[in-house]
Short mmCIF file of C-alpha atoms in Angstrom, two decimals:
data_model
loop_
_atom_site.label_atom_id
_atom_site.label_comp_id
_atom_site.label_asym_id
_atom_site.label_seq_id
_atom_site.Cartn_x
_atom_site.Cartn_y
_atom_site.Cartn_z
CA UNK A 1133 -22.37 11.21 -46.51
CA UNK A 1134 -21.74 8.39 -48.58
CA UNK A 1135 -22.54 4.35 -47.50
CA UNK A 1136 -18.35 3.46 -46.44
CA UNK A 1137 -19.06 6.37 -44.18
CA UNK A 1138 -21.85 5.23 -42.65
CA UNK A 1139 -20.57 1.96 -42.38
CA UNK A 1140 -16.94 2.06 -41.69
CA UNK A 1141 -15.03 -1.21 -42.18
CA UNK A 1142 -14.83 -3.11 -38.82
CA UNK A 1143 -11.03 -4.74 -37.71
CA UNK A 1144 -11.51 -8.02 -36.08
CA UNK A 1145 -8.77 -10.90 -36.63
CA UNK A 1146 -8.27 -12.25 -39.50
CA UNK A 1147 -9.27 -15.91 -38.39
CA UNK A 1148 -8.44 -18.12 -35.40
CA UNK A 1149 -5.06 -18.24 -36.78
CA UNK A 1150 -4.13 -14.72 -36.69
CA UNK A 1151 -0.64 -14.27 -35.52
CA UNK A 1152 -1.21 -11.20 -34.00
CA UNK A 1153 -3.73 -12.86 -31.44
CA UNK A 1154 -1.80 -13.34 -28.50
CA UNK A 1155 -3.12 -16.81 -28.10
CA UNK A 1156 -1.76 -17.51 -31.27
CA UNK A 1157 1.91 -16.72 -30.33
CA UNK A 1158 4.98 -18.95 -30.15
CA UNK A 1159 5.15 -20.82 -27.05
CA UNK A 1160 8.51 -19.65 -26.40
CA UNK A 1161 6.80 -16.06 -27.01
CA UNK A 1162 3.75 -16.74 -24.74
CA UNK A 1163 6.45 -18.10 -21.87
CA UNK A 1164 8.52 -15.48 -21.89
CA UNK A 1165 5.46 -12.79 -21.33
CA UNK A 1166 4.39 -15.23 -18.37
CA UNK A 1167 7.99 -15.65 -16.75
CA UNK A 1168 8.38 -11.60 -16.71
CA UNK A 1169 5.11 -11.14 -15.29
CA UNK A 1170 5.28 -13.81 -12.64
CA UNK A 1171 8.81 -12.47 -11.24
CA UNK A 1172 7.46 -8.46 -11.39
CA UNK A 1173 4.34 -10.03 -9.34
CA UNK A 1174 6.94 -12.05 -7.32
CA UNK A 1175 9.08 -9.17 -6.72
CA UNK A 1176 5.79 -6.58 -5.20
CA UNK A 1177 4.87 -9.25 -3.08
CA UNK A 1178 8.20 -9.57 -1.49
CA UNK A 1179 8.87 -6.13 -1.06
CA UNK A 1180 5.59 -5.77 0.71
CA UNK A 1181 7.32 -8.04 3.28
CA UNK A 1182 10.98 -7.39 2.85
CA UNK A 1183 11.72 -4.72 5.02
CA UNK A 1184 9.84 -5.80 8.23
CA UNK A 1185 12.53 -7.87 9.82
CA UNK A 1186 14.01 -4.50 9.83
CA UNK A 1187 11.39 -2.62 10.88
CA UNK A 1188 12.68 -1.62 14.06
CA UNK A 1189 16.50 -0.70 12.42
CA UNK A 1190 14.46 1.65 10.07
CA UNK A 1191 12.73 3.55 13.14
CA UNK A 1192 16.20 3.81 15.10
CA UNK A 1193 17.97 5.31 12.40
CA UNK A 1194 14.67 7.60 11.64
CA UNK A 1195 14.14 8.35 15.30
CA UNK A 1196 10.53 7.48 15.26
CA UNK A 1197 8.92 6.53 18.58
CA UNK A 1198 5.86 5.91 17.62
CA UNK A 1199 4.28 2.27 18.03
CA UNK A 1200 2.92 2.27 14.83
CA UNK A 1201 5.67 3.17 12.40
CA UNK A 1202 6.86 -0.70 12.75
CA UNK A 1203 4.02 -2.45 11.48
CA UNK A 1204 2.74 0.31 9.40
CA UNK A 1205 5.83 0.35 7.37
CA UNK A 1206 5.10 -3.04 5.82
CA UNK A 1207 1.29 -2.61 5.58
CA UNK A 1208 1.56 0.83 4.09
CA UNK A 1209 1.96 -1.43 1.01
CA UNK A 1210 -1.21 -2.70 1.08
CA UNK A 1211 -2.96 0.42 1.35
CA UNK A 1212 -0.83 1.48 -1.66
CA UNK A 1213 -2.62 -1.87 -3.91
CA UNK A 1214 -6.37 -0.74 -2.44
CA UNK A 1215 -5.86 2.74 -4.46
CA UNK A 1216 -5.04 1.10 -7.25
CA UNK A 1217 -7.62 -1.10 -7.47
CA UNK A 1218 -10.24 2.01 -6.65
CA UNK A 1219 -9.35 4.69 -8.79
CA UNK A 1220 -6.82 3.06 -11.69
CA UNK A 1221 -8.66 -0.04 -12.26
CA UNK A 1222 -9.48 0.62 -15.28
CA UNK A 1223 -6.70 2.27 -17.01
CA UNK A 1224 -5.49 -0.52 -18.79
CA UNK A 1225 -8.29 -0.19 -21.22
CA UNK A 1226 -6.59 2.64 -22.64
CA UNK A 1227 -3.46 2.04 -22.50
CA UNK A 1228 -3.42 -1.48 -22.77
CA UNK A 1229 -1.86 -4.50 -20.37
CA UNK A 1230 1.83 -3.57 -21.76
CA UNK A 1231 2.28 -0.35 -21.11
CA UNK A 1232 0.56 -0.01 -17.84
CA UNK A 1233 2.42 -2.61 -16.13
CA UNK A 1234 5.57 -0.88 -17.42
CA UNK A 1235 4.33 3.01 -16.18
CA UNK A 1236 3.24 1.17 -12.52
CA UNK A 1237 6.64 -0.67 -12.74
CA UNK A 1238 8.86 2.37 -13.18
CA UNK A 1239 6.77 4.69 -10.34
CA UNK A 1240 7.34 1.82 -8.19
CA UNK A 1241 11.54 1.83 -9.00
CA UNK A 1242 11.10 5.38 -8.38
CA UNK A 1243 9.73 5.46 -5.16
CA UNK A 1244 11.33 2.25 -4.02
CA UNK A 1245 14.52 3.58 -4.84
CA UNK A 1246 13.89 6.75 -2.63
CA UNK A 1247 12.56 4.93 0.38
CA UNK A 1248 16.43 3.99 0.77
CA UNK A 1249 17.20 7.72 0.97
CA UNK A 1250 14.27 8.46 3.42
CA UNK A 1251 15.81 10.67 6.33
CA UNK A 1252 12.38 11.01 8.28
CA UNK A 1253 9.64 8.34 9.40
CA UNK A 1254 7.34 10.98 7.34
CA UNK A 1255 8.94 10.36 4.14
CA UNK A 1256 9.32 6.90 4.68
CA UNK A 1257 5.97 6.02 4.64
CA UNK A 1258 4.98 8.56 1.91
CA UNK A 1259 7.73 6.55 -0.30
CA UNK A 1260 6.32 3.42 0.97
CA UNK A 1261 2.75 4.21 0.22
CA UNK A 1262 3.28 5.60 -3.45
CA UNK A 1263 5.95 2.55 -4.28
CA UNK A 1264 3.03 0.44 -3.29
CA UNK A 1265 1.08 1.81 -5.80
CA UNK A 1266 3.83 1.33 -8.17
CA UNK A 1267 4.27 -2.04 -7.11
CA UNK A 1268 0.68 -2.83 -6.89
CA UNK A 1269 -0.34 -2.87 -10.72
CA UNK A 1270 1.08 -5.80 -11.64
CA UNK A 1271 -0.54 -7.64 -9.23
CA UNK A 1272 -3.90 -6.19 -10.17
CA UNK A 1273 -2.74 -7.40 -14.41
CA UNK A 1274 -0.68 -10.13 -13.93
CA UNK A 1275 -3.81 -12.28 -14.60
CA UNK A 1276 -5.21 -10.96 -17.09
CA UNK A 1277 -2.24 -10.92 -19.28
CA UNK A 1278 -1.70 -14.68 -18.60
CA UNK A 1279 -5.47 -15.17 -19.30
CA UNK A 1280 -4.80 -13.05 -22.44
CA UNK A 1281 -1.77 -15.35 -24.18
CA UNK A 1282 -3.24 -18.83 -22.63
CA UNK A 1283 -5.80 -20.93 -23.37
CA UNK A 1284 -7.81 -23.88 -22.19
CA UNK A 1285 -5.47 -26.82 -20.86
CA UNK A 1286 -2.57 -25.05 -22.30
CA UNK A 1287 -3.11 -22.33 -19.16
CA UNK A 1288 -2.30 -25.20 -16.43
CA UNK A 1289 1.23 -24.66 -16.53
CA UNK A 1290 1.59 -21.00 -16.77
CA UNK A 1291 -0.96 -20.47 -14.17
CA UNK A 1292 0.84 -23.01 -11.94
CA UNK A 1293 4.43 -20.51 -12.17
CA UNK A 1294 2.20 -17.51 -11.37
CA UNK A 1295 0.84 -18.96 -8.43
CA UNK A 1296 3.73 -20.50 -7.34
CA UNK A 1297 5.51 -17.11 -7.34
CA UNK A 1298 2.67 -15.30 -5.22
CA UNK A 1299 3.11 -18.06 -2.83
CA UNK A 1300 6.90 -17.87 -2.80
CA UNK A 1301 6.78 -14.22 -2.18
CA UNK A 1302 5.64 -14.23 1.23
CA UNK A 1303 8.44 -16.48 2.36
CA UNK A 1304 11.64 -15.48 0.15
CA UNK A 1305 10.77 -11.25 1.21
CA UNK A 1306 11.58 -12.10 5.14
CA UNK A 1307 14.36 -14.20 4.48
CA UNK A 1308 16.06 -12.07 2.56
CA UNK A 1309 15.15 -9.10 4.30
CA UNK A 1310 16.40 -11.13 7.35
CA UNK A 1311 19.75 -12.20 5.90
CA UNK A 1312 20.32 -8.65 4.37
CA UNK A 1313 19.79 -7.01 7.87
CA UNK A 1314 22.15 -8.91 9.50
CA UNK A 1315 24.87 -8.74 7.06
CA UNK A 1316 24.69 -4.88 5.46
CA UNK A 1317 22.26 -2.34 6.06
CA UNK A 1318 18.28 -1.98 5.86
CA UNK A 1319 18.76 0.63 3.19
CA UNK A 1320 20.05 -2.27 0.88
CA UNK A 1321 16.56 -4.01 1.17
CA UNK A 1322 15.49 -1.24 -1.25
CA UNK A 1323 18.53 -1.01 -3.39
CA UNK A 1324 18.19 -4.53 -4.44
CA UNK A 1325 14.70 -4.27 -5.00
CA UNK A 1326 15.16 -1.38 -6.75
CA UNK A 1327 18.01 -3.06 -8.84
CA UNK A 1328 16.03 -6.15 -9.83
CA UNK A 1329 13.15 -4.50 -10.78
CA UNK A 1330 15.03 -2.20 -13.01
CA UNK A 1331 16.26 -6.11 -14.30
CA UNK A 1332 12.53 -6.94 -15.08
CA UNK A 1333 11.57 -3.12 -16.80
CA UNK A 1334 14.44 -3.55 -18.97
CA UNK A 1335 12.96 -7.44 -19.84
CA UNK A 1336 9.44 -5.57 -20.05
CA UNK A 1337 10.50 -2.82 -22.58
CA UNK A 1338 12.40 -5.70 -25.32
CA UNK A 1339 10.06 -8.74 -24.32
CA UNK A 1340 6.76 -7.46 -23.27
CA UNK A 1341 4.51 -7.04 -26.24
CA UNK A 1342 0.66 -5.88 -25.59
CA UNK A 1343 -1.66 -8.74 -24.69
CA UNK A 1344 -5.19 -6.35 -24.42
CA UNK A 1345 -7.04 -7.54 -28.16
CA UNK A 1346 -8.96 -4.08 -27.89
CA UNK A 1347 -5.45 -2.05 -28.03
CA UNK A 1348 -3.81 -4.47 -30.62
CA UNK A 1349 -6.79 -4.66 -32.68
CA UNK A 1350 -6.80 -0.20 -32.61
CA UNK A 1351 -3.34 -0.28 -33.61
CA UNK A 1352 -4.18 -2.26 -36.69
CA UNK A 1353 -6.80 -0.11 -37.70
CA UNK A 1354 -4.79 3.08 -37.34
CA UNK A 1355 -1.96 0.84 -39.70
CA UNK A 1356 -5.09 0.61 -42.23
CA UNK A 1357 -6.30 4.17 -41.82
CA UNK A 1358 -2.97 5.43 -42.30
CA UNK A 1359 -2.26 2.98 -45.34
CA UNK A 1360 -5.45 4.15 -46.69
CA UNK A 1361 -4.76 7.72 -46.69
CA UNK A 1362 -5.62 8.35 -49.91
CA UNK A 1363 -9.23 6.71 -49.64
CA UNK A 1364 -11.18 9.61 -47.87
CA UNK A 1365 -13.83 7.65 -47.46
CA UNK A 1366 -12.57 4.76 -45.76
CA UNK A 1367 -12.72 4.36 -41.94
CA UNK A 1368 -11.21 1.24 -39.81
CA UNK A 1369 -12.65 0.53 -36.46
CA UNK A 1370 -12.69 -2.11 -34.27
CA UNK A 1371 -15.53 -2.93 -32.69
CA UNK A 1372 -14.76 -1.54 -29.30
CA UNK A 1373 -14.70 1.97 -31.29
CA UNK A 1374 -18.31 1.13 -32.70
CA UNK A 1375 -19.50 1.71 -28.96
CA UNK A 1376 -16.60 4.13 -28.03
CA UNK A 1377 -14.96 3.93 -24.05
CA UNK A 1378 -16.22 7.10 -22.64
CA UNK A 1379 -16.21 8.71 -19.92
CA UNK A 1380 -19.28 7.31 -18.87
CA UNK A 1381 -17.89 3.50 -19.81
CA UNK A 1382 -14.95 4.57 -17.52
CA UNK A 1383 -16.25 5.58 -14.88
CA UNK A 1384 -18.77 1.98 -14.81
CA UNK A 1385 -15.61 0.38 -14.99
CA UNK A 1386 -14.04 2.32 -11.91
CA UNK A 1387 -16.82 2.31 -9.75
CA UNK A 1388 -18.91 -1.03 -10.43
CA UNK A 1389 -16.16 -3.16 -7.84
CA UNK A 1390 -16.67 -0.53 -5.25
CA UNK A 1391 -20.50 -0.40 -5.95
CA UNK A 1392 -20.41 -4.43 -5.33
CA UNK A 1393 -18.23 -4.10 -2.24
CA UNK A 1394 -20.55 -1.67 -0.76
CA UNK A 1395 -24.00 -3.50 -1.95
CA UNK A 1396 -23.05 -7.22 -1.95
CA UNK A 1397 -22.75 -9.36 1.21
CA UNK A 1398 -21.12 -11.82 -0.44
CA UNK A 1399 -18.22 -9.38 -1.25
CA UNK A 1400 -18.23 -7.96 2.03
CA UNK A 1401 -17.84 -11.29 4.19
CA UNK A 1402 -15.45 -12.68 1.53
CA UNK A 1403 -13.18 -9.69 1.90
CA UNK A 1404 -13.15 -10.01 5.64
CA UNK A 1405 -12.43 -13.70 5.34
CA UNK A 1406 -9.47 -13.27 2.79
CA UNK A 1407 -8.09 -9.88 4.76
CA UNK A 1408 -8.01 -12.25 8.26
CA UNK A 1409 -5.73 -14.97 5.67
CA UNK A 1410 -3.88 -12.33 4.49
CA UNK A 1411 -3.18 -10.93 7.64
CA UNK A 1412 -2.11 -14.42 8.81
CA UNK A 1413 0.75 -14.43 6.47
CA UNK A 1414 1.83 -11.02 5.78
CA UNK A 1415 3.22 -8.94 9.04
CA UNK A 1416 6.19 -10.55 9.90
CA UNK A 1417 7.70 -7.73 12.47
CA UNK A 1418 6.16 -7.37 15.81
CA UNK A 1419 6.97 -10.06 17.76
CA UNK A 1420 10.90 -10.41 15.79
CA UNK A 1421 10.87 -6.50 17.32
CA UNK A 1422 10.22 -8.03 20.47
CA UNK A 1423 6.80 -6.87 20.32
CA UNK A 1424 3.54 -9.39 20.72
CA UNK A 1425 1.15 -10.63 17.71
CA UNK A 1426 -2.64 -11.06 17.72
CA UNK A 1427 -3.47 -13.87 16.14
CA UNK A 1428 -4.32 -11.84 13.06
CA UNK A 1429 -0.66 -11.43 12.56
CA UNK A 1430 0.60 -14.65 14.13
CA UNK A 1431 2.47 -16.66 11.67
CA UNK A 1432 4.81 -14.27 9.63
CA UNK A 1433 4.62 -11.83 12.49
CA UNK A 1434 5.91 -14.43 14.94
CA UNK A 1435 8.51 -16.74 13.18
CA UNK A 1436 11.73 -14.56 13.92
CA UNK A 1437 10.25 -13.92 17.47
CA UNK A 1438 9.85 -17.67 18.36
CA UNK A 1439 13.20 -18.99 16.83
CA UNK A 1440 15.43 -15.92 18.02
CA UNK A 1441 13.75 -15.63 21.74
CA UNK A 1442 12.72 -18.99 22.30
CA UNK A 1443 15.44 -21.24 20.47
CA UNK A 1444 17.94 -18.69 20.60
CA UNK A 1445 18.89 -19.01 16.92
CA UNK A 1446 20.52 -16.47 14.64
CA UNK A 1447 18.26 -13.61 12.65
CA UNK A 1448 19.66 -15.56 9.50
CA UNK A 1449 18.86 -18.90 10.69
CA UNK A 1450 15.46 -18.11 12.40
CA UNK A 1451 14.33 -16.95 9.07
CA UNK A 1452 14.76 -20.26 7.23
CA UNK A 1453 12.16 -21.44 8.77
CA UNK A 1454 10.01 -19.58 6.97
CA UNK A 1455 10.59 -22.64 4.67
CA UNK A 1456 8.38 -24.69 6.73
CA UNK A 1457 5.33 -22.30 5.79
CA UNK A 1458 6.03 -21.85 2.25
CA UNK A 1459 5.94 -25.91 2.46
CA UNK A 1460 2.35 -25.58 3.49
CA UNK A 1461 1.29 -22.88 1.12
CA UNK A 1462 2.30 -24.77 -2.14
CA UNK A 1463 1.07 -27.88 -0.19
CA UNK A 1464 -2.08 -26.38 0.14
CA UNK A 1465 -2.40 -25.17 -3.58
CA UNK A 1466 -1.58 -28.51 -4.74
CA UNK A 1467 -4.17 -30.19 -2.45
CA UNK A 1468 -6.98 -27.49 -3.97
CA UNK A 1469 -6.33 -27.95 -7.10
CA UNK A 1470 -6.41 -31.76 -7.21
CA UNK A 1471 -10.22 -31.82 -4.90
CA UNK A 1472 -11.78 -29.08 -5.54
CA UNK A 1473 -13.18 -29.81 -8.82
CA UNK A 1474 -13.32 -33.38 -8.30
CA UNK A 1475 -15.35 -32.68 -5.11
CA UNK A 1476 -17.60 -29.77 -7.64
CA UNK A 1477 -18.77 -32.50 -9.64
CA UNK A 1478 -19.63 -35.18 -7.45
CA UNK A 1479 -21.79 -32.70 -5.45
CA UNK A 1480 -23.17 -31.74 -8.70
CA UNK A 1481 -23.97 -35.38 -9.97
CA UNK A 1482 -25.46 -35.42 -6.65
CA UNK A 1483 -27.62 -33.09 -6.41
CA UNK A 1484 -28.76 -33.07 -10.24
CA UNK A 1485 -27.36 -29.66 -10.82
CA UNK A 1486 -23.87 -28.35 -12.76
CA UNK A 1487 -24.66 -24.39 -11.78
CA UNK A 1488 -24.27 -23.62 -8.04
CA UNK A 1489 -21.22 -22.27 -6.60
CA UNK A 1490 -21.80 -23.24 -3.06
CA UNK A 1491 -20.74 -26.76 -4.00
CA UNK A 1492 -17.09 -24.99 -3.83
CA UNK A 1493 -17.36 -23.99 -0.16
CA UNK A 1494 -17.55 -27.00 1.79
CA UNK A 1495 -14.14 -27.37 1.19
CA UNK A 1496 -13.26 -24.64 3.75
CA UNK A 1497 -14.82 -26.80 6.45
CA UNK A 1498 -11.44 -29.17 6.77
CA UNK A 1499 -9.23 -25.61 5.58
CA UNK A 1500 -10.13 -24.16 8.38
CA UNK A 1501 -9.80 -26.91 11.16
CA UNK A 1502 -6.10 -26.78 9.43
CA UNK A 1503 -5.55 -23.24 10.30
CA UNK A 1504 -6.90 -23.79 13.90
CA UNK A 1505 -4.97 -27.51 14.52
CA UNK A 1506 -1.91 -25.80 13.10
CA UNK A 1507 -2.16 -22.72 15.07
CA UNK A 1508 -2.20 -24.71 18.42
CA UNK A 1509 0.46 -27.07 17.64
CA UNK A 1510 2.91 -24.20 16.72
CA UNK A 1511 1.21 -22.39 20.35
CA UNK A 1512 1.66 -25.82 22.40
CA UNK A 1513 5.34 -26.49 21.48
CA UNK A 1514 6.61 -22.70 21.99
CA UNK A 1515 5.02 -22.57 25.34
CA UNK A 1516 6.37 -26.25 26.37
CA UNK A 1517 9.65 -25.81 24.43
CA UNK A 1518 9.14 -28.95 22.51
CA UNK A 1519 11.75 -29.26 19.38
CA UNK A 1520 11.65 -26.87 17.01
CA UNK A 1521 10.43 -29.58 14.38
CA UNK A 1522 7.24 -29.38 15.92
CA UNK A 1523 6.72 -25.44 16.09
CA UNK A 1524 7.43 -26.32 12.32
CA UNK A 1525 4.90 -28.72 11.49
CA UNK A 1526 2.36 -26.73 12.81
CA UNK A 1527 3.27 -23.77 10.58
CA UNK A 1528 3.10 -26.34 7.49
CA UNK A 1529 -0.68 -27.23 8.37
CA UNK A 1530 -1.28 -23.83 9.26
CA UNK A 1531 0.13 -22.98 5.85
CA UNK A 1532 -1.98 -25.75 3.84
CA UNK A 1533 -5.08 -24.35 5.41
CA UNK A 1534 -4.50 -20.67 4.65
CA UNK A 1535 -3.97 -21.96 0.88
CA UNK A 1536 -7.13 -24.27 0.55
CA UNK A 1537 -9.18 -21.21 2.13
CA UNK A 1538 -8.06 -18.65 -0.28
CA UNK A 1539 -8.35 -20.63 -3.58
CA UNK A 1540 -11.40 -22.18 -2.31
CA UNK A 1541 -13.07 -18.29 -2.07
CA UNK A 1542 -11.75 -16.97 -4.79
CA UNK A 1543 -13.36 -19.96 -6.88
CA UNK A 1544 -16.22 -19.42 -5.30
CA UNK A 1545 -16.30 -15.21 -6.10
CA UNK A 1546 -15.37 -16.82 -9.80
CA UNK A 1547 -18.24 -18.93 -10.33
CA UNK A 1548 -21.22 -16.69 -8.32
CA UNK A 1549 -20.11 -13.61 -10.66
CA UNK A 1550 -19.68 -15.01 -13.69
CA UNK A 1551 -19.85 -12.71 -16.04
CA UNK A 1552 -18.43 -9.82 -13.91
CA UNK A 1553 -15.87 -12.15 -12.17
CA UNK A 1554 -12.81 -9.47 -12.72
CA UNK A 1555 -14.91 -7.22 -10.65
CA UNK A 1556 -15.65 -8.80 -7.76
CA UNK A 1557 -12.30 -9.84 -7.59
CA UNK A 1558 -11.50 -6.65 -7.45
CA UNK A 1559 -13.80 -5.00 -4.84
CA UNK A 1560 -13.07 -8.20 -2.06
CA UNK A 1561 -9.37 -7.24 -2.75
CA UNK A 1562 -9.97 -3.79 -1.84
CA UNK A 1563 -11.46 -4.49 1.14
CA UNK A 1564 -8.98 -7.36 2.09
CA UNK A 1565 -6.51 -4.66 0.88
CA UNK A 1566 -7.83 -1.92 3.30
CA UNK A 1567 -8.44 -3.92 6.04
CA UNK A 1568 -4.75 -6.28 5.81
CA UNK A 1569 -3.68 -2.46 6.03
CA UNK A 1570 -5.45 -1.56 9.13
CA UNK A 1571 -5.08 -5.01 11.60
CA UNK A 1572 -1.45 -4.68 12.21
CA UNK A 1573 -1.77 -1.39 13.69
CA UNK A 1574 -3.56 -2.88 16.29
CA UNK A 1575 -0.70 -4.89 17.23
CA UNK A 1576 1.40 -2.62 19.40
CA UNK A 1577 -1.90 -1.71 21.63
CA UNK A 1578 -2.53 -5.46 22.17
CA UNK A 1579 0.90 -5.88 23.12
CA UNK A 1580 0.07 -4.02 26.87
CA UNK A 1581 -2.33 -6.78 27.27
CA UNK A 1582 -1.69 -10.14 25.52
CA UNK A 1583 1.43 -12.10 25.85
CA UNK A 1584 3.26 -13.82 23.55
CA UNK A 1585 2.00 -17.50 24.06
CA UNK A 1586 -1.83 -16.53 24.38
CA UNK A 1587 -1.20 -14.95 21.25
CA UNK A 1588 -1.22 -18.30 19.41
CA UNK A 1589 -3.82 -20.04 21.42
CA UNK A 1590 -6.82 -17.73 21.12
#
């Protein structure tokens, strides 16, 4: 064997200047990757919430009876995102960022698409569960494609649109689900989701060029192998193919977030704390099906309940105020962003130390007297029939709360795992995942023995 054998001839880029470095794109090349992403993660979150405010129109025309088909039908979803993130976790490190959001992208069109031809509640929530898994990778990669094009201060503003559409989602998926319900059919919830994802796969397949340097950098070594052809001798490799992803590198990859979720109490509590958030913004159907929330499921879940039964608006109208949340989620994101790092490093300066996490929790001290104040303000002016302004107000500080919580902990995950942060990202959302999935079922039972205005002030 001769030495070029031995040592085959490495592919790395050729300098920090290499065009073929995603970093080193055009900006207009870089934003376009971001704005497709953000609006495919925009659209999964909405249709996670889309069809609830016609959750009990899909069970009528089905002819389920069961309690549990209303709420399950929206948090079916989520169940559909904690499979991806426990056995396909890892798949984009073979077939790169690119073509795995496009594979999850079409499966979710698919199965979307057929959830508006669903003739039993059976095969609605079948279609349900595997579109969630469709609809679910791009929220697991959205991320880390941003991460991959973006760098330093330059990442401000992109990561400002992606967040901005997961906090959007959760607001524009009732309204229009509302507005669609009252003015066509439910099945057209999943035809225009259907339609405007097709929109973004089309954008995906001319636009969306890999970001994953381990799959760009293999390409360019088969170029040079196959430009070499007539060298014998000469092998390219990238480094990743010095230590070669095996089966045994895989399966690390798959299992070490579900090994941390299991083993870590950190994980654990943190999932539990971000699955109750979650939980407090995602279910928007019982109490709009004239059913009654938990608190778990009291701010989504109760919006079209309070301003339909209470205020005696329209479905249409009733959902705008949705608005009044969403106004306390970006609120809230705005409000982290500008303290918590300011509040990091006087702690720090403080205490004589620049490496301990914790200094990002005390922020959920005030967060959570937000979510509490806001709760009972919303509760007080239902049960006293106070102007609607009010009900509204509370939702924005209930909103702001939710927001300041959930960045604060996921900062806090970011900077305790360090080195694994992708990881233990990934095992809390499995469990917040699993357990956002599980709550709402609950809701129907608790129905025979809460009513609706204790429901917001427990």
């Amino acid at each position: 064997m001769t030495s070029t054998e031995e040592k085959p001839i490495v592919v790395s880029w050729e300098g920090d200047d290499d065009p073929e470095n995603p970093r080193n794109w055009s900006r207009t090349q870089k934003w376009i990757v971001t704005g497709l992403i953000s609006v495919n993660v925009m659209l999964s979150h909405i249709s996670s919430t889309m069809i609830a405010p016609a959750a009990r129109n899909v069970a009528m025309d089905l002819g389920s009876t069961t309690p549990i088909f209303e709420p399950l039908l929206t948090s079916i979803f989520f169940l559909g995102h904690a499979f991806v993130l426990s056995y396909f976790g890892a798949i984009f490190y073979v077939c790169g960022h690119s073509r795995t959001v496009q594979l999850g992208n079409m499966f979710y069109i698919i199965f979307n698409l057929v959830c508006a031809f669903a003739k039993t509640p059976d095969q609605m929530l079948w279609f349900r569960f595997l579109a969630g898994i469709g609809g679910s990778v791009p929220l697991s990669l959205g991320g880390r494609v941003i991460n991959s094009c973006w760098s330093g201060k330059d990442l401000n503003g992109p990561k400002h649109l992606y967040t901005l559409a997961l906090l959007l989602a959760p607001i524009v998926g009732p309204i229009a689900g509302a507005w669609i319900t009252m003015k066509t059919t439910w099945r057209w919830i999943f035809w225009t989701t259907s339609i405007a994802s097709t929109l973004i796969q089309v954008g995906h397949f001319f636009w969306l060029r890999e970001t994953f340097a381990p799959i760009i950098l293999a390409r360019k070594a088969k170029r040079l192998q196959n430009a070499s052809s007539g060298e014998e001798n000469v092998r390219y490799v990238t480094s990743n193919q010095q230590n070669p992803f095996n089966d045994s590198v895989y399966k690390f990859l798959l299992l070490y977030p579900v090994c941390l979720l299991v083993t870590e109490p950190i994980i654990q509590l943190t999932g539990i704390y971000l699955a109750y958030m979650a939980d407090l913004l995602y279910f928007p159907q019982s109490c709009f099906l004239g059913h009654i929330s938990d608190i778990l499921t009291v701010i989504l879940t109760s919006i079209p309940g309070i301003f339909v039964g209470v205020y005696h608006e329209s479905i249409g109208i009733a959902g705008l105020h949705y608005i009044a949340f969403g106004i306390g989620l970006y609120g809230g994101a705005q409000i982290a962003n500008a303290i918590q790092d300011n509040l990091y490093r006087r702690l720090s300066a403080h205490y004589g130390t620049d490496d301990c996490p914790e200094f990002r929790i005390p922020l959920m001290l005030p967060a959570t007297l937000f979510v509490a104040t806001g709760l009972l303000i919303a509760g007080w002016s239902v049960s006293s029939g106070v102007y609607w302004v009010v009900t509204d107000i509370g939702f924005v500080i209930t909103g702001i709360g939710i927001t300041v919580n959930w960045q604060t902990m996921q900062r806090y995950i970011m900077y305790t795992y360090a080195v694994r942060t992708s990881s233990a990202l990934e095992g809390v959302s499995i469990l917040r995942s699993v357990v956002a999935f599980a709550l709402p079922l609950c809701s129907p039972s608790l129905s025979a023995i809460m009513i609706f205005r204790t429901s917001f002030k427990t």
